[in-house]
XYZ file of N, CA and C in Angstrom:
768
model
N -1.392 7.655 28.594
C -2.391 8.678 29.037
C -1.708 9.252 30.694
N -2.208 10.496 30.755
C -1.828 11.158 31.978
C -3.165 11.859 32.632
N -3.346 11.405 33.930
C -4.402 11.842 34.539
C -4.083 13.246 35.122
N -4.827 14.353 34.779
C -4.555 15.623 35.485
C -5.776 15.926 36.007
N -6.017 16.295 37.314
C -7.076 16.986 38.043
C -6.738 18.378 38.212
N -7.735 19.182 37.957
C -7.711 20.654 38.014
C -9.177 21.026 38.145
N -9.381 21.956 39.059
C -10.713 22.631 39.190
C -11.741 21.276 39.530
N -11.354 20.415 40.254
C -12.124 19.356 40.842
C -12.576 18.352 39.897
N -12.014 18.223 38.644
C -12.384 17.343 37.638
C -11.205 17.014 37.117
N -11.230 15.580 36.717
C -9.979 14.864 36.189
C -10.156 14.520 34.590
N -9.067 14.784 33.947
C -9.091 14.844 32.464
C -7.828 13.993 32.031
N -8.073 13.030 31.089
C -7.118 12.199 30.866
C -6.198 12.766 29.289
N -4.940 13.220 29.561
C -4.236 13.803 28.234
C -3.374 12.808 27.700
N -2.679 12.930 26.576
C -1.516 12.498 26.311
C -0.411 12.859 26.889
N 0.490 11.965 27.002
C 1.847 12.257 27.889
C 2.840 13.042 26.959
N 2.555 14.287 27.061
C 3.508 15.157 26.091
C 4.532 15.829 26.962
N 5.766 15.657 27.005
C 6.735 16.076 27.872
C 6.965 17.399 27.914
N 6.845 17.945 26.526
C 6.813 19.558 26.101
C 5.672 20.407 26.810
N 4.803 19.542 27.265
C 3.541 20.363 28.008
C 3.901 20.042 29.522
N 4.968 19.810 30.088
C 5.041 19.568 31.281
C 4.629 20.857 32.242
N 5.280 21.852 31.711
C 5.243 23.036 32.795
C 3.856 23.795 32.587
N 3.223 23.438 31.473
C 1.816 23.874 31.215
C 0.929 23.007 32.113
N 1.004 21.726 32.286
C 0.392 20.870 32.989
C 0.643 21.047 34.255
N 1.744 21.625 34.771
C 1.914 21.864 36.423
C 1.002 23.078 36.519
N 0.828 24.095 35.940
C 0.199 25.275 35.931
C -1.211 24.868 36.111
N -1.498 24.037 35.065
C -3.131 23.675 35.060
C -3.554 22.913 36.359
N -2.467 22.076 36.863
C -2.933 21.330 38.026
C -3.180 22.223 39.064
N -2.251 23.132 39.395
C -2.096 24.021 40.400
C -3.172 24.940 40.371
N -4.040 25.027 39.441
C -5.079 26.180 39.431
C -4.633 27.333 39.036
N -3.540 27.570 38.396
C -2.892 28.963 37.907
C -3.439 29.261 36.598
N -3.979 28.252 35.828
C -4.036 28.477 34.343
C -5.566 28.973 34.142
N -5.901 30.198 34.115
C -6.925 30.567 33.495
C -8.326 30.121 34.549
N -8.091 30.359 35.901
C -9.181 29.856 36.605
C -10.540 30.428 36.428
N -10.594 31.788 35.768
C -12.188 32.301 35.588
C -12.638 31.472 34.573
N -11.973 31.096 33.579
C -12.478 30.141 32.388
C -13.409 29.073 33.025
N -12.735 28.361 34.056
C -13.657 27.139 34.700
C -14.713 27.744 35.641
N -14.330 28.775 36.289
C -15.743 29.285 37.103
C -16.742 29.703 36.256
N -16.397 30.283 35.159
C -17.413 30.737 34.362
C -18.283 29.498 33.760
N -17.504 28.652 33.366
C -18.126 27.541 32.387
C -19.169 26.813 33.573
N -18.509 26.548 34.841
C -19.454 26.011 35.856
C -20.609 26.695 36.115
N -20.434 27.962 36.080
C -21.673 28.953 36.484
C -22.704 28.940 35.410
N -22.410 28.789 34.073
C -23.252 28.999 32.884
C -23.716 27.410 32.374
N -23.115 26.182 32.667
C -23.291 25.035 31.968
C -23.925 24.003 33.014
N -24.930 23.472 32.639
C -25.344 22.517 33.556
C -25.667 21.238 32.678
N -26.376 20.089 33.383
C -26.766 18.968 32.479
C -27.758 19.117 31.612
N -28.183 20.288 31.384
C -29.294 20.596 30.255
C -28.704 21.381 29.062
N -27.370 21.407 29.172
C -26.794 22.393 28.245
C -25.741 21.892 27.226
N -25.809 22.322 25.924
C -24.786 21.893 24.961
C -23.701 22.989 25.155
N -22.341 22.574 25.378
C -21.305 23.621 25.528
C -20.663 23.580 24.089
N -20.608 24.581 23.402
C -19.939 24.729 22.193
C -18.574 25.355 22.301
N -17.546 24.670 22.173
C -16.110 25.006 22.419
C -15.440 25.180 20.892
N -15.392 26.578 20.537
C -14.846 26.697 19.095
C -13.372 27.316 19.373
N -12.419 26.394 19.108
C -10.933 26.357 19.326
C -10.843 25.558 20.687
N -10.949 24.211 20.377
C -10.785 23.283 21.624
C -9.314 22.800 21.974
N -8.271 23.453 21.220
C -6.928 23.033 21.307
C -6.576 21.564 21.741
N -6.139 21.393 22.793
C -5.767 20.162 23.398
C -6.616 19.624 24.152
N -7.963 19.815 24.365
C -8.935 19.378 25.205
C -9.047 19.668 26.631
N -8.270 20.952 27.086
C -8.448 21.300 28.344
C -9.868 21.673 28.780
N -10.508 22.337 28.039
C -11.975 23.061 28.381
C -12.948 21.975 27.953
N -12.915 21.194 26.705
C -13.943 20.436 26.317
C -14.268 19.132 27.090
N -13.167 18.642 27.597
C -13.265 17.257 28.286
C -13.431 17.580 29.718
N -13.158 18.912 30.117
C -13.578 19.252 31.478
C -15.019 19.438 31.747
N -15.462 20.501 30.573
C -16.797 20.627 30.536
C -17.874 19.426 30.315
N -17.549 18.671 29.446
C -18.127 17.370 29.210
C -18.656 16.549 30.473
N -18.196 16.947 31.719
C -18.379 16.262 32.905
C -19.584 16.908 33.872
N -20.052 18.179 32.976
C -21.059 18.754 33.738
C -22.180 19.320 32.597
N -21.781 19.233 31.323
C -22.771 19.538 30.505
C -23.462 18.188 29.816
N -24.621 18.467 29.401
C -25.290 17.458 28.476
C -24.289 16.827 27.451
N -23.811 17.568 26.648
C -22.808 17.452 25.723
C -22.037 18.414 25.131
N -21.015 18.062 24.548
C -20.103 19.223 24.187
C -19.760 18.993 22.696
N -19.818 19.953 21.844
C -19.387 20.135 20.484
C -17.878 20.848 20.379
N -16.848 20.483 19.793
C -15.700 20.920 19.673
C -15.466 21.139 18.593
N -14.818 22.380 18.252
C -14.348 22.922 16.748
C -12.869 23.071 16.634
N -12.185 22.360 16.053
C -10.680 22.486 16.103
C -10.107 22.384 14.645
N -9.535 23.418 14.142
C -8.946 23.197 12.585
C -7.697 22.499 12.806
N -6.757 22.845 13.756
C -5.451 22.349 13.652
C -5.288 21.158 13.776
N -4.512 20.546 12.734
C -4.551 18.893 12.612
C -3.861 18.412 13.503
N -2.807 18.826 14.350
C -2.151 18.183 15.202
C -3.012 18.252 16.652
N -3.562 19.509 16.797
C -4.536 19.521 18.073
C -5.608 18.536 17.907
N -6.328 18.514 16.539
C -7.319 17.732 16.528
C -7.088 16.054 16.630
N -5.794 15.810 16.102
C -5.471 14.489 16.707
C -5.271 14.220 17.958
N -4.977 15.125 18.811
C -4.811 15.046 20.071
C -6.155 14.868 20.926
N -7.159 15.700 20.560
C -8.627 15.344 20.868
C -9.181 14.097 20.446
N -8.970 13.772 19.284
C -9.463 12.231 18.941
C -8.963 11.371 19.962
N -7.376 11.291 20.261
C -6.579 10.343 21.020
C -7.545 10.180 22.442
N -7.961 11.471 23.014
C -8.297 11.728 24.254
C -9.741 11.167 24.531
N -10.365 11.252 23.308
C -12.083 10.899 23.285
C -12.338 9.539 24.088
N -11.904 8.376 23.565
C -12.350 7.349 24.382
C -11.687 7.042 25.879
N -10.913 7.933 26.370
C -10.323 7.905 27.573
C -10.934 8.773 28.515
N -11.709 9.600 28.227
C -12.586 10.566 29.029
C -13.899 10.441 29.099
N -14.452 11.014 30.378
C -15.870 11.059 30.521
C -16.550 11.998 29.628
N -17.809 11.675 29.570
C -18.711 12.670 28.886
C -18.723 12.488 27.424
N -19.836 13.128 26.952
C -20.038 12.873 25.474
C -19.645 14.397 24.580
N -18.606 14.135 23.901
C -17.861 15.252 23.063
C -17.768 14.793 21.581
N -18.433 15.622 20.808
C -18.499 15.655 19.384
C -17.430 16.388 18.796
N -16.302 15.887 17.990
C -15.079 16.543 17.444
C -15.385 16.734 16.017
N -15.074 18.218 15.775
C -15.369 18.669 14.439
C -14.020 19.307 13.856
N -13.383 18.793 12.795
C -12.102 19.062 12.397
C -12.461 20.474 11.315
N -12.761 21.523 11.860
C -13.001 22.926 11.021
C -12.697 24.050 11.658
N -12.850 25.052 10.870
C -12.818 26.541 11.443
C -13.891 27.236 11.594
N -14.218 28.170 12.250
C -15.497 28.852 12.190
C -15.113 30.102 11.191
N -16.128 29.831 10.249
C -16.087 30.924 8.991
C -17.305 30.752 8.226
N -17.585 31.785 7.563
C -18.794 31.755 6.259
C -18.027 31.284 5.301
N -16.709 31.347 5.127
C -16.156 31.222 3.617
C -16.033 29.720 3.496
N -15.851 29.119 2.293
C -16.028 27.874 1.964
C -14.738 27.108 2.685
N -13.548 27.682 2.637
C -12.369 27.379 3.251
C -11.779 28.510 3.797
N -10.781 28.167 4.731
C -9.796 29.231 5.635
C -8.564 28.947 5.736
N -7.646 29.748 5.206
C -6.234 29.327 5.311
C -5.756 29.715 6.524
N -5.141 28.723 7.350
C -4.572 28.767 8.731
C -3.311 28.591 8.773
N -2.493 29.470 9.353
C -1.005 29.365 9.189
C -0.284 28.841 10.579
N 0.817 28.404 10.394
C 1.485 27.818 11.650
C 2.051 29.176 12.208
N 2.029 28.934 13.799
C 2.642 30.129 14.711
C 3.324 29.325 15.777
N 4.372 29.120 15.710
C 5.040 28.455 16.609
C 4.986 26.772 16.391
N 4.535 26.401 15.147
C 4.283 24.874 14.819
C 2.838 24.720 15.048
N 2.335 23.769 14.211
C 1.122 23.202 14.260
C 1.213 22.481 15.698
N -0.109 22.433 16.357
C -0.115 21.855 17.817
C 0.162 23.061 18.892
N 0.483 24.157 18.565
C 0.510 25.083 19.544
C -0.640 25.659 19.766
N -0.871 26.754 20.688
C -2.254 27.238 20.791
C -2.414 28.544 19.887
N -1.595 28.591 19.025
C -1.548 29.944 18.348
C -1.787 29.893 16.869
N -2.126 28.935 16.166
C -2.355 28.682 14.786
C -3.505 29.829 14.421
N -3.115 30.620 13.386
C -3.952 31.761 13.160
C -4.437 31.977 11.664
N -5.400 32.480 11.353
C -5.720 33.048 9.897
C -5.278 34.411 9.544
N -4.776 35.018 10.714
C -4.194 36.499 10.633
C -2.683 36.733 10.514
N -1.999 36.048 11.078
C -0.542 36.002 11.059
C 0.015 34.658 11.013
N 1.321 34.759 10.496
C 2.066 33.360 10.150
C 3.482 33.768 10.761
N 4.219 32.430 10.987
C 5.667 32.343 11.415
C 6.389 32.045 10.331
N 7.788 32.071 10.403
C 8.557 32.043 9.492
C 8.715 30.628 8.582
N 7.954 29.666 8.832
C 8.182 28.425 8.227
C 7.274 28.349 6.988
N 6.401 29.322 6.839
C 5.417 29.219 5.619
C 4.524 28.139 5.667
N 4.334 27.224 6.693
C 3.298 26.123 6.794
C 1.975 26.601 6.707
N 1.020 26.145 6.136
C -0.151 26.499 6.191
C -1.212 25.456 5.592
N -2.436 25.455 6.160
C -3.447 24.320 5.784
C -4.665 25.199 5.174
N -5.166 24.499 4.366
C -6.731 24.865 4.132
C -7.715 24.219 4.952
N -8.396 24.885 5.756
C -9.255 24.163 6.852
C -10.531 24.110 6.360
N -11.507 23.156 6.425
C -12.896 23.376 6.283
C -13.444 23.983 7.263
N -14.662 24.566 7.080
C -15.247 25.421 7.875
C -16.471 25.105 8.333
N -17.140 25.719 9.104
C -18.549 25.544 9.951
C -19.019 26.998 10.335
N -20.422 27.222 10.319
C -20.938 28.275 10.665
C -21.503 28.239 12.087
N -21.775 29.256 12.944
C -22.410 29.287 14.197
C -23.976 28.743 13.867
N -24.675 29.112 12.652
C -25.910 28.546 12.237
C -25.902 26.795 12.420
N -24.960 26.402 11.687
C -24.526 25.079 11.692
C -24.509 24.323 13.033
N -23.647 25.082 13.732
C -23.205 24.388 15.131
C -24.648 24.554 15.927
N -25.448 25.496 16.057
C -26.484 25.606 16.781
C -27.420 24.453 16.384
N -27.677 24.237 14.876
C -28.495 23.096 14.414
C -27.963 21.696 15.042
N -26.861 21.695 15.338
C -26.345 20.129 15.740
C -26.675 20.115 17.234
N -26.963 21.050 17.935
C -27.089 21.019 19.436
C -28.386 20.240 19.649
N -28.274 19.329 20.520
C -29.412 18.599 20.934
C -30.136 19.247 22.247
N -29.864 20.262 22.754
C -30.561 20.859 23.850
C -30.929 22.065 23.429
N -31.843 22.802 24.159
C -32.200 24.023 23.845
C -31.342 24.981 24.481
N -30.595 24.677 25.525
C -29.559 25.479 26.115
C -28.181 25.398 25.622
N -27.671 26.579 25.314
C -26.235 26.632 24.691
C -25.279 27.553 25.732
N -24.233 27.158 25.529
C -23.011 28.004 26.062
C -21.857 27.869 25.083
N -21.257 28.902 24.766
C -20.122 29.110 23.774
C -18.708 29.526 24.468
N -17.750 28.970 24.210
C -16.506 29.359 24.530
C -15.671 29.500 22.955
N -15.169 30.783 22.925
C -14.735 30.878 21.466
C -13.199 31.642 21.714
N -12.179 30.982 21.064
C -11.011 31.191 21.178
C -10.213 30.932 19.638
N -10.032 31.902 18.939
C -9.742 31.542 17.706
C -8.691 32.528 16.970
N -7.706 32.896 18.031
C -6.603 33.582 17.924
C -6.573 34.734 16.753
N -7.372 35.695 16.830
C -7.476 36.982 16.052
C -8.712 36.849 15.081
N -8.959 35.588 14.730
C -10.003 35.610 13.596
C -11.668 36.106 14.241
N -11.447 36.239 15.608
C -12.832 36.767 16.198
C -13.006 38.361 15.393
N -12.071 38.923 15.146
C -12.211 40.300 14.294
C -12.882 40.203 13.018
N -12.891 38.932 12.467
C -13.327 38.827 11.124
C -14.610 37.770 11.291
N -15.113 37.730 12.474
C -16.314 36.854 12.768
C -17.537 37.457 13.267
N -17.558 38.781 13.005
C -18.730 39.447 13.568
C -20.064 39.286 13.177
N -20.428 38.514 11.991
C -21.622 38.203 11.528
C -21.848 37.082 12.140
N -20.746 36.135 12.416
C -21.122 34.706 13.055
C -21.463 35.032 14.444
N -21.079 36.056 15.077
C -21.326 36.452 16.466
C -22.870 37.032 16.505
N -23.169 37.704 15.530
C -24.546 38.140 15.511
C -25.505 36.896 15.363
N -25.101 35.899 14.732
C -26.125 34.637 14.426
C -26.134 33.795 15.838
N -25.428 34.313 16.799
C -25.768 33.304 18.080
C -27.123 33.551 18.551
N -27.762 32.353 18.864
C -29.201 32.517 19.407
C -29.215 33.297 20.734
N -29.529 34.560 20.911
C -29.833 35.186 22.174
C -30.842 34.400 23.107
N -31.842 33.774 22.427
C -32.798 33.224 23.511
C -32.304 31.872 23.950
N -31.398 31.317 23.453
C -30.968 29.819 23.889
C -29.614 29.690 24.545
N -28.886 30.875 24.486
C -27.614 31.080 24.810
C -27.492 31.708 26.321
N -27.081 30.952 27.394
C -26.795 31.591 28.563
C -25.505 32.452 28.726
N -24.523 32.192 27.821
C -23.522 32.953 27.816
C -22.359 32.708 26.724
N -21.402 33.564 26.553
C -20.199 33.378 25.637
C -18.993 33.764 26.420
N -18.100 33.050 26.287
C -16.671 33.116 26.689
C -15.775 33.515 25.514
N -15.385 34.754 25.375
C -14.747 35.217 24.291
C -13.239 35.420 24.626
N -12.180 34.950 23.900
C -10.932 35.516 24.118
C -10.534 36.336 22.896
N -10.048 37.620 23.500
C -9.805 38.789 22.468
C -8.386 38.682 22.209
N -7.786 38.755 20.920
C -6.391 38.940 20.786
C -6.063 40.156 19.944
N -6.277 41.517 20.629
C -5.863 42.534 19.820
C -4.374 42.675 19.330
N -3.559 41.969 19.845
C -2.072 41.906 19.343
C -2.002 41.326 18.183
N -2.897 40.297 18.008
C -2.666 39.608 16.737
C -3.338 40.473 15.476
N -4.452 41.361 15.945
C -5.012 42.079 14.870
C -3.932 43.192 14.610
N -3.233 43.704 15.425
C -2.286 44.816 15.226
C -1.290 44.358 14.479
N -0.636 43.135 14.679
C 0.462 42.674 13.883
C 0.172 42.341 12.412
N -1.383 42.009 12.097
C -1.635 41.880 10.923
C -1.878 43.032 9.906
N -1.971 43.950 10.530
C -2.261 45.205 9.855
C -0.810 46.051 9.281
N -1.111 46.870 8.244
C 0.103 47.529 7.668
C -0.186 48.952 7.929
N 1.007 49.664 7.894
C 0.946 51.252 8.017
C 1.579 51.627 9.310
N 1.614 52.821 9.587
C 2.223 53.521 10.804
C 1.589 52.845 11.914
N 2.649 52.755 13.176
C 1.900 52.299 14.176
C 0.709 52.641 15.011
N 0.738 54.052 14.681
C -0.235 54.717 15.656
C -1.642 54.617 14.948
N -1.675 54.363 13.587
C -2.738 54.031 12.512
C -3.255 52.781 12.745
N -2.202 51.775 12.768
C -2.458 50.321 13.206
C -3.295 50.295 14.766
N -2.769 51.170 15.663
C -3.400 51.114 17.087
C -4.577 51.514 16.963
N -5.101 52.598 16.310
C -6.385 53.311 16.285
C -7.300 52.057 15.774
N -6.914 51.610 14.482
C -7.687 50.600 13.708
C -8.084 49.448 14.763
N -7.047 48.991 15.564
C -7.305 47.985 16.416
C -8.269 48.041 17.533
N -8.151 49.427 17.997
C -8.901 49.926 19.247
C -10.507 49.913 18.535
N -10.799 50.702 17.393
C -12.025 50.683 16.726
C -12.580 49.346 16.333
N -11.688 48.482 16.150
C -12.122 47.051 15.642
C -12.755 46.366 16.813
N -11.902 46.585 17.853
C -12.264 45.905 19.156
C -13.744 46.374 20.003
N -13.801 47.630 19.687
C -15.098 48.208 19.839
C -16.413 47.688 19.028
N -15.990 47.607 17.776
C -17.020 46.821 16.833
C -17.156 45.236 17.203
N -16.161 44.771 17.547
C -16.398 43.409 18.328
C -17.211 42.926 19.344
N -16.992 44.152 20.243
C -17.981 44.315 21.552
C -19.367 44.343 21.126
N -19.404 45.223 19.971
C -20.883 45.629 19.788
C -21.685 44.514 19.042
N -20.721 43.618 18.312
C -21.394 42.483 17.631
C -22.215 41.436 18.582
N -21.937 41.543 19.937
C -22.602 40.956 20.790
C -23.686 41.549 21.519
N -24.380 42.480 20.922
C -25.253 43.301 21.499
C -26.685 42.342 21.319
N -27.260 42.474 22.699
C -28.267 41.491 23.074
C -28.013 40.727 24.229
N -26.547 40.588 24.461
C -26.096 39.979 25.610
C -25.729 41.283 26.515
N -25.193 40.857 27.769
C -24.694 41.675 28.794
C -23.339 41.587 28.941
N -22.417 42.506 28.810
C -21.141 42.337 29.147
C -20.996 42.176 30.602
N -20.327 41.075 31.119
C -20.367 40.978 32.578
C -19.200 41.380 33.144
N -18.033 41.490 32.604
C -16.817 41.741 32.987
C -16.024 43.094 32.131
N -16.857 44.195 32.087
C -16.339 45.389 31.267
C -14.830 45.747 32.036
N -14.797 45.957 32.975
C -13.613 46.231 33.635
C -12.394 45.411 32.803
N -12.468 44.168 32.409
C -11.514 43.429 31.792
C -10.847 44.427 30.516
N -11.781 45.032 29.848
C -11.478 46.116 28.613
C -10.350 47.036 29.064
N -10.823 47.836 30.184
C -10.057 48.935 30.999
C -8.824 48.410 31.229
N -8.487 47.294 32.165
C -7.544 46.599 32.599
C -6.479 46.265 31.449
N -6.917 45.892 30.362
C -6.175 45.129 29.320
C -5.608 46.631 28.546
N -6.479 47.652 28.520
C -6.077 48.887 27.803
C -5.003 49.525 28.733
N -5.067 49.451 30.019
C -4.052 50.356 30.843
C -2.776 49.406 30.977
N -2.853 48.073 30.746
C -1.503 47.354 30.704
C -0.954 47.346 29.473
N -1.652 47.678 28.201
C -1.169 47.602 26.855
C -0.569 49.241 26.842
N -1.144 50.123 27.247
C -0.671 51.602 27.327
C 0.956 51.310 28.220
N 0.992 50.839 29.272
C 1.929 50.886 30.296
C 3.165 50.236 29.341
N 2.708 48.991 28.763
C 3.886 48.139 28.090
C 4.186 48.547 26.718
N 3.271 49.481 26.128
C 3.329 49.868 24.608
C 3.440 48.729 23.684
N 2.187 47.848 24.080
C 1.857 46.740 23.077
C 0.632 46.176 23.356
N -0.202 45.841 22.699
C -1.445 45.430 22.978
C -1.451 43.960 23.661
N -2.192 43.853 24.742
C -2.394 42.542 25.405
C -3.865 41.788 25.181
N -3.670 40.540 25.095
C -4.932 39.899 24.917
C -5.748 39.846 26.244
N -7.054 39.480 26.199
C -7.901 39.326 27.380
C -9.179 38.550 27.121
N -9.910 38.285 28.340
C -11.151 37.493 28.152
C -12.238 38.313 28.422
N -13.450 38.321 27.473
C -14.638 38.758 27.767
C -15.712 37.679 28.132
N -16.617 38.053 29.051
C -17.693 37.337 29.317
C -19.101 37.796 28.992
N -19.765 37.447 27.921
C -21.420 38.080 27.762
C -21.987 36.997 28.155
N -23.220 37.522 28.890
C -24.105 36.670 29.492
C -25.662 36.909 29.033
N -26.451 36.121 29.149
C -27.963 36.542 28.665
C -28.564 37.496 29.664
N -29.117 38.394 29.109
C -29.530 39.523 29.788
C -30.437 39.279 31.178
N -31.057 37.996 31.100
C -32.028 37.701 32.068
C -31.010 37.031 33.256
N -29.700 36.854 32.988
C -28.802 35.918 33.988
C -28.630 37.010 35.258
N -28.610 36.220 36.334
C -28.210 36.894 37.637
C -26.785 37.350 37.749
N -26.603 38.588 38.065
C -25.058 38.977 38.165
C -24.314 38.265 38.976
N -23.403 37.781 38.825
C -22.621 37.111 40.137
C -20.998 37.664 39.621
N -20.150 37.354 40.644
C -18.690 37.490 40.606
C -18.004 36.406 39.870
N -17.689 36.427 38.621
C -17.094 35.234 38.142
C -15.995 35.663 37.098
N -15.213 36.782 37.674
C -14.006 37.228 37.038
C -12.824 36.882 37.677
């Protein structure tokens, strides 16, 4: 195991030479600083942190050091194996669930850059043809597993957020302090067929619908949408971005 300290907390990871550059960025504070600022803002010792898309443990094992407990959902078999390996070596209570967020009985997930990458997706695939049928879990089931009244969600599901609007409407607005949502319009665009202009329009409309599915929360960083739109227009390709939805009663702070 390798101890990595980032944003004032230490997490023990399996020593993976292929992740050397990533770990250097993480340790230097260059990798998604706003994610950790927002978790620290919204999570305390009375909170269950629900991390949907736990990847290789960067956020769940960090958040476990400030939350009452963490529930981590990860369908990728390689990533889930890493999460299991990390469990006895790290602080805090982390429940690991090998599943994907969906109301369907099973969800087919495709390799993108190989399983174990951060890009396994239900919407697009790489050229290997590798795929798995993942067990699924719903927001309602996750909320029933939480042992605290207070919840915070982090959702990063590689484009499947566009297929999960009904799930997002089920998030308990009275219990949830906030939702950190990774948005991947570039994946949705790549999954669609037809002329590029039509696919682009459908992607924009779908993104607006995605934002509306969080009605009842306040969008804390609306500028992220316009920044992503400007970058996408300049580069002529969609770019991903992160949104933060907070309880309407929450005090507005700079956490961007």
